[in-house]
Short mmCIF file of C-alpha atoms and ligand atoms in Angstrom, two decimals:
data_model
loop_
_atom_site.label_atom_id
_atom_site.label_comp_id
_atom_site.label_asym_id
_atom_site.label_seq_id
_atom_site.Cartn_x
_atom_site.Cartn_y
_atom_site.Cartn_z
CA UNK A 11 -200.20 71.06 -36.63
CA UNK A 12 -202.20 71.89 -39.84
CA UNK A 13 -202.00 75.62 -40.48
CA UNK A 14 -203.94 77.94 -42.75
CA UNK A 15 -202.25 80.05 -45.02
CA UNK A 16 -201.74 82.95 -42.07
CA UNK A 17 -200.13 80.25 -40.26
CA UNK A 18 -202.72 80.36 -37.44
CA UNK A 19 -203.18 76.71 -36.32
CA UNK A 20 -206.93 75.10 -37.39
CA UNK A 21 -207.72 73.14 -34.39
CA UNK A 22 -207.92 76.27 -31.93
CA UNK A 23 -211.14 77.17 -31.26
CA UNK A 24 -210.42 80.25 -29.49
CA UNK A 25 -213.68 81.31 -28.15
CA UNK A 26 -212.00 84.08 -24.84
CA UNK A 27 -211.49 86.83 -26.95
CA UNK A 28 -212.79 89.60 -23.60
CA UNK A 29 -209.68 88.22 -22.41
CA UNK A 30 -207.88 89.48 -25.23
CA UNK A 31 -207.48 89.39 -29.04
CA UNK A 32 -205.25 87.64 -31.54
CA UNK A 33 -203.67 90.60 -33.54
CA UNK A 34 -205.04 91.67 -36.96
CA UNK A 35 -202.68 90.40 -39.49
CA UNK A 36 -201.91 93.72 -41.37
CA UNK A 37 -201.93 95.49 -38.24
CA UNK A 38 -199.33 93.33 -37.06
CA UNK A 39 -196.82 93.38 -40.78
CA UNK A 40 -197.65 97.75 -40.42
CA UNK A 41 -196.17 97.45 -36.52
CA UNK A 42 -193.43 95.85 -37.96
CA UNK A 43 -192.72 98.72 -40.92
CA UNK A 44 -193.01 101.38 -38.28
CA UNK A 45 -190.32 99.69 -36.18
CA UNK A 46 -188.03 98.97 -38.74
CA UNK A 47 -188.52 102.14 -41.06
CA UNK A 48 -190.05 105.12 -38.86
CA UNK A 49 -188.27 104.28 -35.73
CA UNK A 50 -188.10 108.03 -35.18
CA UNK A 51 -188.29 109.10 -31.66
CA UNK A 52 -191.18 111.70 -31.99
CA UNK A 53 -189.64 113.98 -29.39
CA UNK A 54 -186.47 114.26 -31.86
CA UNK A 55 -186.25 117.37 -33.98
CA UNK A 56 -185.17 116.02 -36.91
CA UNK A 57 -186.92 114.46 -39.78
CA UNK A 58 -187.35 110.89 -38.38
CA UNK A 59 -188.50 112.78 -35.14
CA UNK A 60 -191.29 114.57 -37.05
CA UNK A 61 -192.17 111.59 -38.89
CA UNK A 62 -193.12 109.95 -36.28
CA UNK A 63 -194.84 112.60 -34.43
CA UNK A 64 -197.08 112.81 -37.41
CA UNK A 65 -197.88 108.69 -36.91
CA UNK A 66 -199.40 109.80 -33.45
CA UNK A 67 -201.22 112.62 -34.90
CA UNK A 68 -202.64 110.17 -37.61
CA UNK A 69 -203.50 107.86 -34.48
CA UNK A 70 -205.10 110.60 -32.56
CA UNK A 71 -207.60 111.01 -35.36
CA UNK A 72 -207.87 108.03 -36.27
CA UNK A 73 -209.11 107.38 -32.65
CA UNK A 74 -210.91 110.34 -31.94
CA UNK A 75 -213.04 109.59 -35.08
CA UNK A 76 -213.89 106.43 -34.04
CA UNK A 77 -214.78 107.36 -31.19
CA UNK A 78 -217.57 109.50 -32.38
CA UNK A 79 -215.63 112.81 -31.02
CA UNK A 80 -215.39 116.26 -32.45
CA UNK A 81 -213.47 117.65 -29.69
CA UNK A 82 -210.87 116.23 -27.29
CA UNK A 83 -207.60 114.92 -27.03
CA UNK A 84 -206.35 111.33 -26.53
CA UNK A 85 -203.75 110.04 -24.33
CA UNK A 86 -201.87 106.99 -25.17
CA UNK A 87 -201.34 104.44 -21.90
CA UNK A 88 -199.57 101.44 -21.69
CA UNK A 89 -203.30 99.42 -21.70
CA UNK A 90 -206.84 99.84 -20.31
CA UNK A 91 -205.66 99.50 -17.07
CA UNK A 92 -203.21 102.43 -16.52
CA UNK A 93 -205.60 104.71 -18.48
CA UNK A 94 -208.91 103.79 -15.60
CA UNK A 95 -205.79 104.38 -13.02
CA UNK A 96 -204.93 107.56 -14.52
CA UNK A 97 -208.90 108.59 -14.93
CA UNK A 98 -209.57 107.96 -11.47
CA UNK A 99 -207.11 109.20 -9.40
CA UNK A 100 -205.71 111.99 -11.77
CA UNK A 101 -209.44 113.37 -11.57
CA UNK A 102 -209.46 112.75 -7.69
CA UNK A 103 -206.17 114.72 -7.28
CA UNK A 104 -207.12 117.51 -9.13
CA UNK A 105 -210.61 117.78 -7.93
CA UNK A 106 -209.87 116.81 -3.84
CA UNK A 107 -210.30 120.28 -2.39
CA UNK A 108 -213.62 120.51 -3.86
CA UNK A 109 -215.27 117.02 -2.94
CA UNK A 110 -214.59 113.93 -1.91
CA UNK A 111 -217.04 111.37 -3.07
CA UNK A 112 -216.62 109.04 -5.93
CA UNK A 113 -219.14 106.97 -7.11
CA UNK A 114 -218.67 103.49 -9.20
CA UNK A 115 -220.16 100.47 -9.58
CA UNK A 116 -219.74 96.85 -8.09
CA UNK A 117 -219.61 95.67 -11.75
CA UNK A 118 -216.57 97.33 -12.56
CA UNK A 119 -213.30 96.03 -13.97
CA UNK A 120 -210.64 95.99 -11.39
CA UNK A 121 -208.79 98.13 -12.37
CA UNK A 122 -211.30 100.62 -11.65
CA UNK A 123 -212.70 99.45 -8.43
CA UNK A 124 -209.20 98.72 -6.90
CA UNK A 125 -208.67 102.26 -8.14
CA UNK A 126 -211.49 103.51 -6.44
CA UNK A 127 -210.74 101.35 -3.11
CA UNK A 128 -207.27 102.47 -2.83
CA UNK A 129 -208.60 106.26 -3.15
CA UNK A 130 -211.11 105.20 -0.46
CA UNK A 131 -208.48 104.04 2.30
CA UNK A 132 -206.44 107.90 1.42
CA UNK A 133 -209.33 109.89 2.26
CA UNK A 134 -212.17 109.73 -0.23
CA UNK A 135 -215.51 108.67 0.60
CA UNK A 136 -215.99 105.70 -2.24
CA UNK A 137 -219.18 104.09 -2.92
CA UNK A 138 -219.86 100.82 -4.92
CA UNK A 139 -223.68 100.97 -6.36
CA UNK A 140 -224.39 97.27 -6.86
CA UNK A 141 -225.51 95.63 -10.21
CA UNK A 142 -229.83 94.52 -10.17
CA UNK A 143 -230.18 90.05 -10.92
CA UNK A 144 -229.59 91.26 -14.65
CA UNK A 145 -226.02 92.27 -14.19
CA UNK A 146 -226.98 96.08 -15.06
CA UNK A 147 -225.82 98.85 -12.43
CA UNK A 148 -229.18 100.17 -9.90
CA UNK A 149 -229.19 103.57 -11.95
CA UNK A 150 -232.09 104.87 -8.83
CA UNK A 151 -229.34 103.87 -6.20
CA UNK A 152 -226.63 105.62 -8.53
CA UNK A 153 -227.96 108.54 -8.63
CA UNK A 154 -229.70 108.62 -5.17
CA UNK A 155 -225.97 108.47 -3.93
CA UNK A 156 -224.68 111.63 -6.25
CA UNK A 157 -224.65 114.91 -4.32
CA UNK A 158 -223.23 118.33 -4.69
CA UNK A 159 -219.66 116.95 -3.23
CA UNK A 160 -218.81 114.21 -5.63
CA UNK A 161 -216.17 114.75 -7.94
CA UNK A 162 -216.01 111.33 -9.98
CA UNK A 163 -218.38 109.03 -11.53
CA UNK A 164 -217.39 106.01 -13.30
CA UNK A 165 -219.31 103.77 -14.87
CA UNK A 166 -218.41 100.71 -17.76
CA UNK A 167 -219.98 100.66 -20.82
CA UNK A 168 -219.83 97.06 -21.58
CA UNK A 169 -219.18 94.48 -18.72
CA UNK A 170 -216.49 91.96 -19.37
CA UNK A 171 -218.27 89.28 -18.01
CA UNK A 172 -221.35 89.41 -18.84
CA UNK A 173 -221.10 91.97 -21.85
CA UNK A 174 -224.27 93.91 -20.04
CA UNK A 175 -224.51 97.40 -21.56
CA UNK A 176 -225.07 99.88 -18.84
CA UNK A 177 -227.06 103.08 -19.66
CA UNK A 178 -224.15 105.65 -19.51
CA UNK A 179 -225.84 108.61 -21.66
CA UNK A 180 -229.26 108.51 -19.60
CA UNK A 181 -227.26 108.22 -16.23
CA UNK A 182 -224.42 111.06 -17.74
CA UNK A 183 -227.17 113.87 -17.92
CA UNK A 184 -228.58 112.95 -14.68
CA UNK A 185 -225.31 112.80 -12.80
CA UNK A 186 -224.42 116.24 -14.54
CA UNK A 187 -227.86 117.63 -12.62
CA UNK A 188 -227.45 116.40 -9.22
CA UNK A 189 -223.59 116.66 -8.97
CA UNK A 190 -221.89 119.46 -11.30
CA UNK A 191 -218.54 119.31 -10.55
CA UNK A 192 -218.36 116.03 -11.00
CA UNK A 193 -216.09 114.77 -13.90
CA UNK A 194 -217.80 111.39 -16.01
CA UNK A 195 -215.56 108.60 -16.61
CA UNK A 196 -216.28 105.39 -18.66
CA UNK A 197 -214.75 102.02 -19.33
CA UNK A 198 -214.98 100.96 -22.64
CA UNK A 199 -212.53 98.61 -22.78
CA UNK A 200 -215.27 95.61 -23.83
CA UNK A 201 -217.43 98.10 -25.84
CA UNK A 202 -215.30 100.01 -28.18
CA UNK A 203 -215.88 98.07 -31.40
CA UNK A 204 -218.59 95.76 -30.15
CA UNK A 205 -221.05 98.52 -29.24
CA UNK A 206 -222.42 101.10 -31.48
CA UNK A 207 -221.61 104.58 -29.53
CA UNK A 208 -219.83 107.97 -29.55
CA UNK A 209 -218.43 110.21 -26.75
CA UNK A 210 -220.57 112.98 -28.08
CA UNK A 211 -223.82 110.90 -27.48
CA UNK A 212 -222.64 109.13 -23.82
CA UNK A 213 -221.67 112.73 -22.95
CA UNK A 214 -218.86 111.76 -20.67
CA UNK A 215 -215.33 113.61 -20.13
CA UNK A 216 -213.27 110.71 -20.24
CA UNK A 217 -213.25 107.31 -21.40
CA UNK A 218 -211.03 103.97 -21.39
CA UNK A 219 -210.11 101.85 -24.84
CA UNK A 220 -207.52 99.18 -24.93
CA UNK A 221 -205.51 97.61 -27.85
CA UNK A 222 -205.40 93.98 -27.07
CA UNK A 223 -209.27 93.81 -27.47
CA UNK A 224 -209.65 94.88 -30.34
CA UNK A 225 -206.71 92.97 -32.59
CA UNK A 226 -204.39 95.48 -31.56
CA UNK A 227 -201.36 94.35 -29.33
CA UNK A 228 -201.09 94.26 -25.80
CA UNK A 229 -199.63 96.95 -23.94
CA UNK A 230 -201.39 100.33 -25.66
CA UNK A 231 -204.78 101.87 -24.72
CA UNK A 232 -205.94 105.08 -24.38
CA UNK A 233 -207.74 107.65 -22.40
CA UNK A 234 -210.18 110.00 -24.01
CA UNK A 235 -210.19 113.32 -22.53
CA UNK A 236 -213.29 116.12 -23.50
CA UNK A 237 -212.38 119.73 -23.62
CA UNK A 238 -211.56 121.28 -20.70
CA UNK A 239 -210.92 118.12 -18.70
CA UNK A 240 -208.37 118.46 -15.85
CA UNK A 241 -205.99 115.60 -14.36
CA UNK A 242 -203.06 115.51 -12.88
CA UNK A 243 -200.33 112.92 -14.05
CA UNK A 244 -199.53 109.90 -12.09
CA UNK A 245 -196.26 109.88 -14.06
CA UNK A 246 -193.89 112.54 -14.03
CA UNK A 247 -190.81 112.96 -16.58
CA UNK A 248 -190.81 114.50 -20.21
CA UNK A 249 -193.12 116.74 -21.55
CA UNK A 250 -194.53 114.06 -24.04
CA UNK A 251 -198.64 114.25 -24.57
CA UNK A 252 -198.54 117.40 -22.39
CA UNK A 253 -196.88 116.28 -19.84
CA UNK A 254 -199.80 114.23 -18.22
CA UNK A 255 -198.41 110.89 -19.27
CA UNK A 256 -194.67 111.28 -19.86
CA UNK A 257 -192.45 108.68 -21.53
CA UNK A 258 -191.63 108.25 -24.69
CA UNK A 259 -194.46 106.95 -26.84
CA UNK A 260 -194.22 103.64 -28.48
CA UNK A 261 -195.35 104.11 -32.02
CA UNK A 262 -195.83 100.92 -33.19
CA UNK A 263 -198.17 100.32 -30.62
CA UNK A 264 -199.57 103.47 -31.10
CA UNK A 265 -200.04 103.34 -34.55
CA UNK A 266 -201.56 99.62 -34.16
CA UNK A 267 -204.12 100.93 -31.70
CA UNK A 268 -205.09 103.95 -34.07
CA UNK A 269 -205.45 101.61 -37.03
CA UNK A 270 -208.07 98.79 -34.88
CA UNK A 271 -209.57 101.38 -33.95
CA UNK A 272 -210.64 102.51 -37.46
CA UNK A 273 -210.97 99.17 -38.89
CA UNK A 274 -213.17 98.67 -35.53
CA UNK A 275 -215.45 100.97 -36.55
CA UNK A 276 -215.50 100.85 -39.97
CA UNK A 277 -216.98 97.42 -39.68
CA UNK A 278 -218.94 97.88 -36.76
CA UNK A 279 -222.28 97.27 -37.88
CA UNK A 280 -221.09 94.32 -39.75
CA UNK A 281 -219.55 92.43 -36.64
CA UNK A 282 -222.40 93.27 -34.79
CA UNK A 283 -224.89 91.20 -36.79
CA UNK A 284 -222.31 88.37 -37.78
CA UNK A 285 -221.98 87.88 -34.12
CA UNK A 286 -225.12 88.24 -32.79
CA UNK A 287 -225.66 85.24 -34.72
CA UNK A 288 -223.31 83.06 -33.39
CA UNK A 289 -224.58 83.79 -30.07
CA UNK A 290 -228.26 83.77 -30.63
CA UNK A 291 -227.20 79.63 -32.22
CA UNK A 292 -225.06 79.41 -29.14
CA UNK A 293 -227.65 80.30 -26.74
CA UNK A 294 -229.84 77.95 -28.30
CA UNK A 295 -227.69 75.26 -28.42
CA UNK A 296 -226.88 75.46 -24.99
CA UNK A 297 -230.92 76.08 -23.88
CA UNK A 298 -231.13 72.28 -25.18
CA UNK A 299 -228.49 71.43 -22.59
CA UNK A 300 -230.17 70.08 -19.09
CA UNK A 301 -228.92 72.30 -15.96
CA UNK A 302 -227.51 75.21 -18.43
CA UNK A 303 -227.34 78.62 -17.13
CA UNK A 304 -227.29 81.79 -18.81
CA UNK A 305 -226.24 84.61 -16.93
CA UNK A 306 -225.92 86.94 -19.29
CA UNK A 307 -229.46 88.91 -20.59
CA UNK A 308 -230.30 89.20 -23.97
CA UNK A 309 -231.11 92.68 -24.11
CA UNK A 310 -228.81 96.22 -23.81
CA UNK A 311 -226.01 93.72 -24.25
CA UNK A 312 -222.44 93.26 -27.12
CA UNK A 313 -223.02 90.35 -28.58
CA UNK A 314 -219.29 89.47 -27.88
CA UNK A 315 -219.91 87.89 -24.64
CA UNK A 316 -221.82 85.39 -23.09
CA UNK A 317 -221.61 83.65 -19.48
CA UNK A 318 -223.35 80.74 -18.44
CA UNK A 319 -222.81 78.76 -15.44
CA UNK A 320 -223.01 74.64 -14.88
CA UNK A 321 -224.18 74.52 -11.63
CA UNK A 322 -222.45 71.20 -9.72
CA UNK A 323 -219.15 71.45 -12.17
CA UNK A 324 -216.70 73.50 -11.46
CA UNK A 325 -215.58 75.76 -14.28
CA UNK A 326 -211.84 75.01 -13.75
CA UNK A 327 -212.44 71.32 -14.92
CA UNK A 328 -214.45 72.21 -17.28
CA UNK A 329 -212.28 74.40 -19.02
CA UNK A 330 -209.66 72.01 -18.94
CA UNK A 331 -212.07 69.37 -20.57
CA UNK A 332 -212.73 72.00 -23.46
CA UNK A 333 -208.83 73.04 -23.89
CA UNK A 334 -207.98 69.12 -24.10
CA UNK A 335 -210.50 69.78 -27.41
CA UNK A 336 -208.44 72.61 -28.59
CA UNK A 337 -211.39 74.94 -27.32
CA UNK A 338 -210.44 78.18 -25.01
CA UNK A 339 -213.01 79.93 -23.11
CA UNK A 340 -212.35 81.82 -19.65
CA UNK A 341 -214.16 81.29 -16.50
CA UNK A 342 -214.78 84.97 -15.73
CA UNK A 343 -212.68 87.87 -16.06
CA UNK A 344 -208.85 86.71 -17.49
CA UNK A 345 -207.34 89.17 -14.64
CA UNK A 346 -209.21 87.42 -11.45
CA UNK A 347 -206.72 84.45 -12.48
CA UNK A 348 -209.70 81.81 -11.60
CA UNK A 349 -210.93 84.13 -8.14
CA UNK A 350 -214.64 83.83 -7.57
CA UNK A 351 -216.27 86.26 -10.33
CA UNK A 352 -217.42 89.74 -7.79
CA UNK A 353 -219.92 90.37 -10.46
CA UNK A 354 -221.81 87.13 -10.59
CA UNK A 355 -221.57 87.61 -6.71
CA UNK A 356 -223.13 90.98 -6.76
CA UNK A 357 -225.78 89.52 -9.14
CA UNK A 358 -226.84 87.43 -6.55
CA UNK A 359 -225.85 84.18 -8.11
CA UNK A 360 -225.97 81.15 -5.78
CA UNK A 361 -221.99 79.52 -4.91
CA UNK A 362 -222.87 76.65 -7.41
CA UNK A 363 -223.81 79.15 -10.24
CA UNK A 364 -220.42 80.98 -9.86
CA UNK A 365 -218.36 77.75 -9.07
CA UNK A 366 -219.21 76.79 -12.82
CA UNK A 367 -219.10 79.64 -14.58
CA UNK A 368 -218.09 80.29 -18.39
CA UNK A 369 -217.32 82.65 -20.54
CA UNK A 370 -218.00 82.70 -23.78
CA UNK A 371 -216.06 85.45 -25.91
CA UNK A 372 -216.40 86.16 -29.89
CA UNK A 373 -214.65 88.39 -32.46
CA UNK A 374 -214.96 89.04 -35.75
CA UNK A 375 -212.64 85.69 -36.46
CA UNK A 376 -215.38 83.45 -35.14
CA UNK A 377 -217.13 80.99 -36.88
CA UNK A 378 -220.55 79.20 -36.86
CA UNK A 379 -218.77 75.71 -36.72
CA UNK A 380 -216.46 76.98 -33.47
CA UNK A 381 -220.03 78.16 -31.21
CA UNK A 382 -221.34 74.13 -32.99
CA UNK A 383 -217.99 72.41 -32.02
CA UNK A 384 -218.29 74.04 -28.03
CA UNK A 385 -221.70 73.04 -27.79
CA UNK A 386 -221.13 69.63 -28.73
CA UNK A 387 -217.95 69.63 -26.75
CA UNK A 388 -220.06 71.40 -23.78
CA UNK A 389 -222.39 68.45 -23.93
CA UNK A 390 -219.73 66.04 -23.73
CA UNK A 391 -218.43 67.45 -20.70
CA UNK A 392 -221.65 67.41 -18.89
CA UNK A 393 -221.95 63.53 -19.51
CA UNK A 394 -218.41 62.72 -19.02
CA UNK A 395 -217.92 64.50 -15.81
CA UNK A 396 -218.92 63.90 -12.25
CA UNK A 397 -221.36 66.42 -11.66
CA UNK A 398 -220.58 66.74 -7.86
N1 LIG B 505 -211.43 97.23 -18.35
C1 LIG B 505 -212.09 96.16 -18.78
C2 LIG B 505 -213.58 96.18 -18.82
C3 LIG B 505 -211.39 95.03 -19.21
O1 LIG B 505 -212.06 93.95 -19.64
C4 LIG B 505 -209.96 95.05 -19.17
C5 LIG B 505 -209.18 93.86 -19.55
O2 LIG B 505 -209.59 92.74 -19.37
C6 LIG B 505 -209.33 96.21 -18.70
C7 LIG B 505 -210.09 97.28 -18.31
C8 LIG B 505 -207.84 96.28 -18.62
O3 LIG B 505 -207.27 96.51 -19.87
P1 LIG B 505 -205.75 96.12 -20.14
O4 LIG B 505 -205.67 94.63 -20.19
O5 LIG B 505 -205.42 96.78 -21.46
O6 LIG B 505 -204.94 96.70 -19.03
#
């Protein structure tokens, strides 16, 4: 295989970066320095302890600035998944003799929603509010459905499907009117470093990052917590980060996640306009295509995602078809493992719409001449394949 000079291979066109991120080069050579050379165990007392403690205090900032906060703390998980688990059900523990309802959203990542379902079937009263044809969460519905008893609202900032932007800072100062005890979680998993936002401005108490999005490694994410924010652990052990997620931290990882999260921001703005155009090209290139599909709007959206759908293919053969071209693109969510997309379903898309489904998913490592080469390779598929 032909390699550049990082040794990345030339024919990948790896276009399925919502499913996850190839790891920034000098992200990856500082994981390696911290593993080798500050291998400290931060809870140690000694110098290599303290050395390392400080890397997670660099971290911290490092995150809490790019997150836009002043204020707060950060809790290091071991991905976006554990830290929605942990913002979901810590909050429902600690808040279950005061109310029972949560409210979340039909477009949610599952590891919120199964979250939320499994809190349903041990006593909380859970409500889905479903997504309008545009893939954006019925804000009327969601905030018909929060009273004085609800202790949890969690909504995503950026779906990972469709990469719709849902209006968290409008709906966070409603919810805090009609339902004050309840605590404000959001998902940001798909729009930290794709969406231009702060905690500050979305007003919420806690909020969901993960590594692996954002050319970090797999494995490390983070929960944001606001002042004053109480959970209980779902962990129990040490007293590492306060005792609400014990276990010793993993530096490297930590330190990786601290540093994409700075770079992430730093060059925000940039990646925002370098990849709107590729998808503004892509979506024309594909509007030329007979029987294309866009699902996803082109409004209150990150760039970094778009999903169309081939009605009468089905998106398993046509990802195939593209891989065979060195081209990788998802057909929904990486974690539904090729399971019917529940958001496109909530949409109200019709079976054929869902049945061919694609995602498209950018980063700051994609080119103009990868969204040209999927086109063309798109348009081969549709005439080489039996459309059924
Ligand atoms: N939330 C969203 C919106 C996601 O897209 C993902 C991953 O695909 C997650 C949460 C889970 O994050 P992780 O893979 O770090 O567990």
């Amino acid at each position: 295989m032909k390699c550049d000079k990082e040794g990345i291979g030339m024919q990948e066109i790896y276009l399925d970066n919502a499913a996850t991120t190839r790891v920034d080069p000098v992200i990856a050579a500082r994981m390696v320095e911290v593993m080798t050379e500050q291998y400290g165990n931060p809870s140690s007392l000694h110098r290599k302890g303290l050395e390392a403690e400080r890397l997670i205090a660099v971290a911290e900032k490092q995150l809490l600035t790019a997150l836009g906060a002043k204020k707060g703390k950060i809790l290091f998980t071991s991905g976006g998944t554990e830290a929605n688990n942990l913002a979901l059900r810590g909050t429902a523990l600690a808040k279950q003799r005061r109310g029972k309802r949560i409210i979340t959203t039909a477009l949610e990542h599952s590891s919120v929603l199964d979250t939320a379902r499994a809190l349903g079937k041990e006593g909380f009263e859970v409500i889905e509010i479903p997504p309008d044809a545009s893939g954006r969460v019925d804000t009327a519905a969601l905030l018909a459905a929060c009273n004085a008893e609800t202790i949890l609202v969690s909504v995503m900032l950026a779906n990972n499907e469709l990469g719709t932007v849902q209006p968290v800072a409008a709906l966070t100062k409603e919810i805090r009117r009609r339902s004050p005890l309840a605590v404000v979680h959001s998902d940001a998993v798909q729009a930290f470093g794709k969406v231009a936002f702060s905690v500050e401005k979305l007003g919420v108490d806690l909020l969901t990052v993960s590594g692996h999005k954002i050319h970090a490694p797999k494995g490390i994410g983070a929960l944001y917590l606001a002042d004053g924010v109480r959970l209980l652990p779902m962990l129990h052990g040490g007293e590492q980060q306060g005792r609400l997620r014990p276990g010793t931290e993993p530096v490297p990882a930590i330190v990786a996640l601290g540093m994409a999260g700075e770079i992430a921001a730093s060059s925000l703005l940039e990646n925002i306009a370098a990849v709107s155009a590729l998808r503004a090209t892509l979506c024309e290139e594909i509007s030329a295509l007979l029987g294309v599909v866009q699902n996803s709007p082109n409004e209150e959206i990150t760039p970094f995602v778009l999903n169309l759908s081939l009605p009468g293919y089905r998106s398993e053969v046509l990802l195939h078809f593209l891989e065979q071209r060195g081209i990788f693109v998802s057909s929904g969510s990486a974690c539904a493992k090729g399971a019917k997309s529940h958001v496109l379903a909530a949409m109200g898309k019709s079976p054929a719409e869902i049945d061919g489904a694609l995602r498209v998913s950018f980063s700051k490592y994609s080119t103009l001449e990868e969204v040209h080469a999927f086109s063309a390779a798109l348009a081969d598929a549709m005439a080489q394949l039996q459309h059924r």
